[in-house]
mmCIF file of C-alpha atoms in Angstrom:
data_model
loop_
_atom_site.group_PDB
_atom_site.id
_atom_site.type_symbol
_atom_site.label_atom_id
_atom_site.label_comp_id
_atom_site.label_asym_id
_atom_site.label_seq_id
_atom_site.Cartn_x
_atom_site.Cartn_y
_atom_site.Cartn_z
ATOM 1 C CA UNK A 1 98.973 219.135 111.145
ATOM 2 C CA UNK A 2 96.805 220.233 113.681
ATOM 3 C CA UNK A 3 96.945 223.319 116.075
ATOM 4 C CA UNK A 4 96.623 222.584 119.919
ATOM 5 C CA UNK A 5 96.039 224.207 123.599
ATOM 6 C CA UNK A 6 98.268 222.674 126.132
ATOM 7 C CA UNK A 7 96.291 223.634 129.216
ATOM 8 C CA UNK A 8 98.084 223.360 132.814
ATOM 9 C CA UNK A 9 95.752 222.324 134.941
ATOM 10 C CA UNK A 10 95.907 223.677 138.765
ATOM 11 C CA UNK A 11 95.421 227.408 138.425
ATOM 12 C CA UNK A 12 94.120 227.834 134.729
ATOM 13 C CA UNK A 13 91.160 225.492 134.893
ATOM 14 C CA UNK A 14 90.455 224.616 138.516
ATOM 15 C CA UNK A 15 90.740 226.548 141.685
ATOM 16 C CA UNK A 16 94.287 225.663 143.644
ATOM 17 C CA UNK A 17 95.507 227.664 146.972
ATOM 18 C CA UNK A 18 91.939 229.234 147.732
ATOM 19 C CA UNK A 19 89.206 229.946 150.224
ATOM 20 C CA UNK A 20 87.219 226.597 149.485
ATOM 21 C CA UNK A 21 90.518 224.335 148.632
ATOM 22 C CA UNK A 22 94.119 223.832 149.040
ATOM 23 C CA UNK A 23 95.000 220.893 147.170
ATOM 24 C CA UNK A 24 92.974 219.116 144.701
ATOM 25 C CA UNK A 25 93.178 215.681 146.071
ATOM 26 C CA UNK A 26 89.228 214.278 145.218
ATOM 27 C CA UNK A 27 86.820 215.096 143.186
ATOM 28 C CA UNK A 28 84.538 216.572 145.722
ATOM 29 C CA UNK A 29 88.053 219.273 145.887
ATOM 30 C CA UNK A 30 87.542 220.240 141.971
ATOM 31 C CA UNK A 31 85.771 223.830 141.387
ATOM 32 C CA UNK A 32 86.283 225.222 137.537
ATOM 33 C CA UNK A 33 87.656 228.761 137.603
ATOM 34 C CA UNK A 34 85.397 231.493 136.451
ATOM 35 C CA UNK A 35 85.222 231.884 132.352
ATOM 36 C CA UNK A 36 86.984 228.379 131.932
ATOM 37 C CA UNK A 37 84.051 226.568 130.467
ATOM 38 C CA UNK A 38 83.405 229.061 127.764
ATOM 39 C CA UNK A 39 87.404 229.429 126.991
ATOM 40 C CA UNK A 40 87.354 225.479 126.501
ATOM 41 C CA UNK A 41 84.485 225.455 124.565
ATOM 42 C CA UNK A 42 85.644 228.851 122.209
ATOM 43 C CA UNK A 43 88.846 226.809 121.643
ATOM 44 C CA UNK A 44 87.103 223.668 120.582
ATOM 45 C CA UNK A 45 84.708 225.633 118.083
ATOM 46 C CA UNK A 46 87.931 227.414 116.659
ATOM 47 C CA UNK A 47 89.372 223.552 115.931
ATOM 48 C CA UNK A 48 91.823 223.443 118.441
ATOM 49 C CA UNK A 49 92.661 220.151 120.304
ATOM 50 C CA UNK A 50 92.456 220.826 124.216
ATOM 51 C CA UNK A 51 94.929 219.316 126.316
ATOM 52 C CA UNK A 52 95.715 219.147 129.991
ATOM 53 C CA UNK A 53 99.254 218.689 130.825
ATOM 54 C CA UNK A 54 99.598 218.256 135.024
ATOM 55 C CA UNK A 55 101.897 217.524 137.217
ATOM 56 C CA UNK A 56 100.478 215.506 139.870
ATOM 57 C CA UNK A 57 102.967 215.065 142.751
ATOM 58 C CA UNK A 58 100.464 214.047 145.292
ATOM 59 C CA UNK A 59 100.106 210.672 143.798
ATOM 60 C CA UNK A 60 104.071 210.208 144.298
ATOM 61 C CA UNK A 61 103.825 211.265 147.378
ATOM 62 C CA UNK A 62 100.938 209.538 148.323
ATOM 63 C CA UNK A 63 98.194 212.268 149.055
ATOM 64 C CA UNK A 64 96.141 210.638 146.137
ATOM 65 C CA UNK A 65 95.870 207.529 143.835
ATOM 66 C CA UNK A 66 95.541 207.207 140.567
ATOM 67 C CA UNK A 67 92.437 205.871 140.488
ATOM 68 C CA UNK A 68 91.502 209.115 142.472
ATOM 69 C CA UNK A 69 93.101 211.330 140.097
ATOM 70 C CA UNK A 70 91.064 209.640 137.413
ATOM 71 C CA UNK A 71 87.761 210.810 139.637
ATOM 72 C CA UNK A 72 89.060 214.235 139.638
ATOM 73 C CA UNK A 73 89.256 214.269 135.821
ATOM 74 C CA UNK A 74 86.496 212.421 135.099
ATOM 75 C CA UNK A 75 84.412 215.843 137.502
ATOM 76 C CA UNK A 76 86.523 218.235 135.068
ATOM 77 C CA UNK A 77 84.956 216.409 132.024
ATOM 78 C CA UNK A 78 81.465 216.481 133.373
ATOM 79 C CA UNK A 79 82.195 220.034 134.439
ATOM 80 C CA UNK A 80 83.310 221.444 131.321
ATOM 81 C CA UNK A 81 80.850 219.103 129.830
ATOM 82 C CA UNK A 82 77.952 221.243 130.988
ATOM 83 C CA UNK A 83 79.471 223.755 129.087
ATOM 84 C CA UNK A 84 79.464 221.676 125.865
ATOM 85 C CA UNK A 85 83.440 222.156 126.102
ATOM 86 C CA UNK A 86 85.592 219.128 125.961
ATOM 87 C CA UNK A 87 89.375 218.258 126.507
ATOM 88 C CA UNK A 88 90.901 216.009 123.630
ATOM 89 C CA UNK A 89 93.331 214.034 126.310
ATOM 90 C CA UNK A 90 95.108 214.107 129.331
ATOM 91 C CA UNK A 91 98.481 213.460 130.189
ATOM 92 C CA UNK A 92 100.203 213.863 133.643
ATOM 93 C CA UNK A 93 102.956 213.353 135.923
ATOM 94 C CA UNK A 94 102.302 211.216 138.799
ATOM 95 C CA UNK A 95 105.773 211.316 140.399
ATOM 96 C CA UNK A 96 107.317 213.217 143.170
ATOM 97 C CA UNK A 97 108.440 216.644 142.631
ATOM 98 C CA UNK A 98 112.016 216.221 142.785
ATOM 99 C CA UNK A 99 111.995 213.378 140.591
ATOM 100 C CA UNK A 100 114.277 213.727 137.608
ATOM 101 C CA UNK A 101 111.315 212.105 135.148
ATOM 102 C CA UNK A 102 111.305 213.763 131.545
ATOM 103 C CA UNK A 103 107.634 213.946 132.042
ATOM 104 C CA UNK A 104 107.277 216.769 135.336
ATOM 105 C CA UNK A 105 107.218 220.044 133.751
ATOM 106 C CA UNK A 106 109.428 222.539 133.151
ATOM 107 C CA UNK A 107 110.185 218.736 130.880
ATOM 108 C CA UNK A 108 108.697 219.015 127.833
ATOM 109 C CA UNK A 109 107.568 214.748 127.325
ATOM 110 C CA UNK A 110 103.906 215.052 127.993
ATOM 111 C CA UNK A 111 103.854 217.779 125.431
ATOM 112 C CA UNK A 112 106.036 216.102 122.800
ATOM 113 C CA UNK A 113 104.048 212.900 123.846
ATOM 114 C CA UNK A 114 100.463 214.430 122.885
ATOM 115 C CA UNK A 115 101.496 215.894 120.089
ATOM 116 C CA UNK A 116 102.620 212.488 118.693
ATOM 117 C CA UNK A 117 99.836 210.589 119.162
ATOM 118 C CA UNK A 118 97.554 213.457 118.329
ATOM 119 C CA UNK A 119 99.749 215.215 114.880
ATOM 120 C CA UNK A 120 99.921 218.204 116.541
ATOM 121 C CA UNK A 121 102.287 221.213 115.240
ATOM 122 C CA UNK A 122 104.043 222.517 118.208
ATOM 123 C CA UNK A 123 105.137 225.486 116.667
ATOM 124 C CA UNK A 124 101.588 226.519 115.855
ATOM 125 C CA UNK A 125 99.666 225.685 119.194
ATOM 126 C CA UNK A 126 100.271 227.266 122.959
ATOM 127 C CA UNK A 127 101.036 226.418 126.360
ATOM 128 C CA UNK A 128 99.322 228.071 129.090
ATOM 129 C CA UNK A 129 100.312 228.012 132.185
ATOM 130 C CA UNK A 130 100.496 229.730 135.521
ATOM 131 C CA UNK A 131 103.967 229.080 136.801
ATOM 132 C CA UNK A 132 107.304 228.825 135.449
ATOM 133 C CA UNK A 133 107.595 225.278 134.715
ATOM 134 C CA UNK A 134 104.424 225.847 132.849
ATOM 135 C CA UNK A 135 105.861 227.982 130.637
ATOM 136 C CA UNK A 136 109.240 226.463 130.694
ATOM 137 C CA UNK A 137 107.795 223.242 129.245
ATOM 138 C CA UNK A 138 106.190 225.334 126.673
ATOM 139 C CA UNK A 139 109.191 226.970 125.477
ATOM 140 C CA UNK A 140 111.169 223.198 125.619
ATOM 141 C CA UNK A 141 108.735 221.410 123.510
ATOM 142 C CA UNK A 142 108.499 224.539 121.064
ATOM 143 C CA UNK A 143 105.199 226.449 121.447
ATOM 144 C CA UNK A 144 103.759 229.980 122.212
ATOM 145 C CA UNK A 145 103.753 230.251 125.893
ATOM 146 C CA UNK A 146 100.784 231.659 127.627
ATOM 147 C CA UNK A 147 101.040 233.075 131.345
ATOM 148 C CA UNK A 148 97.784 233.559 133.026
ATOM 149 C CA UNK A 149 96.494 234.585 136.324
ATOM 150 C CA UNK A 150 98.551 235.955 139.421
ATOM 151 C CA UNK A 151 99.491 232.916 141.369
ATOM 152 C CA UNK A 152 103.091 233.605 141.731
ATOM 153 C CA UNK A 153 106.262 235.452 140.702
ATOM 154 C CA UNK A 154 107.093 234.258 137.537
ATOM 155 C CA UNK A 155 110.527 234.561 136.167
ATOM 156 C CA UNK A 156 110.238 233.085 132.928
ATOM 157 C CA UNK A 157 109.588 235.190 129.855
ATOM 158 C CA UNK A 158 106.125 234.213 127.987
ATOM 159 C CA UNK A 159 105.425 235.009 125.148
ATOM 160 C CA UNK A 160 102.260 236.628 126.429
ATOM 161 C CA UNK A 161 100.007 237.118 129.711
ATOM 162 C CA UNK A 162 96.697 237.118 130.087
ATOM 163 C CA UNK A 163 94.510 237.473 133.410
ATOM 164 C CA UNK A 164 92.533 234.246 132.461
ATOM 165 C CA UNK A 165 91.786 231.574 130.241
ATOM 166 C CA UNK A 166 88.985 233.141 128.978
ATOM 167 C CA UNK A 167 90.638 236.707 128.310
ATOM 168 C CA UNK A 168 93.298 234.725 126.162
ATOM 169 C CA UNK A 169 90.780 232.705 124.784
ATOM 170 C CA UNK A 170 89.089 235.836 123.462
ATOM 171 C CA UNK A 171 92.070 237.557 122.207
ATOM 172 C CA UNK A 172 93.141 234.223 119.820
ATOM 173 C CA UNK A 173 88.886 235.032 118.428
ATOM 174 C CA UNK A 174 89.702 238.402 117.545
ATOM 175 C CA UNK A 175 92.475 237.503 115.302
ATOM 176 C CA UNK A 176 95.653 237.031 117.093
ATOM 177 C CA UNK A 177 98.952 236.916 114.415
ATOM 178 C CA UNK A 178 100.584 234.045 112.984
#
């Protein structure tokens, strides 16, 4: 079976809550983090599959479409693209954050859902995140949990922390143990 990043989007790969954007809403809103493009592209050389698992309340709530949502991702692609990184598949939550769906993190569905389709071993791959239903999820579907980056109080337990994507990214090259 194979092994597999579960990427949260907002916060690990993209820019969220900063000088040049709030919300990512459009395409035109989407700015790659610093390091992200090598991280993605380490992880697919190691033969991971690279996933991005998002909640995406706005289109719920009606900040966005789907069909927007589908620009932003499609700028993410092209972004990490330049990189020669890629993302396997994407799976997200479109519905409002109080919804009781199985699929809005801290559930675990996209995750189990991904790993289906793709024969991924969930006990063998990682979640990273940057907020506790991030890691939540993680820890619900079964994998190593990853916290990254400083964007809030956290008050679930991962299994690690790492500044960034890449610094992780880096510490699975040098050997990290089974």
């Amino acid at each position: 079976m194979q092994e597999a990043v579960f990427l949260d989007r907002d916060g690990v790969i993209n820019e969220v809550l900063s000088h040049r954007v709030r919300f990512v809403n459009k395409a035109s809103d989407f700015y790659l983090l610093e390091g992200v493009g090598e991280a993605v592209k380490s992880l697919n050389n190691m033969g991971f599959k690279v996933f991005v698992v998002t909640n995406q309340g706005g289109v719920g709530l009606g900040y966005m479409t789907e069909s927007a949502l589908e620009e932003v991702h499609q700028k993410m692609r092209d972004d990490l693209a330049a990189f020669g990184a890629k993302i396997d598949d994407i799976a997200y939550c479109p519905h409002k954050p109080r919804a009781s769906c199985a699929c809005r993190k801290p559930g675990a569905q996209m995750l189990l859902d991904l790993a289906e389709k793709h024969g991924v071993n969930l006990r063998k791959s990682y979640m990273v995140g940057d907020r506790d239903q991030d890691i939540e999820a993680g820890k619900r579907a079964g994998t190593k949990t990853v916290l990254v980056g400083t964007r809030e109080e956290t008050k679930s337990e991962a299994d690690m922390k790492f500044k960034d994507l890449l610094t992780f990214t880096k510490w699975l090259i040098d050997g990290a143990p089974d």
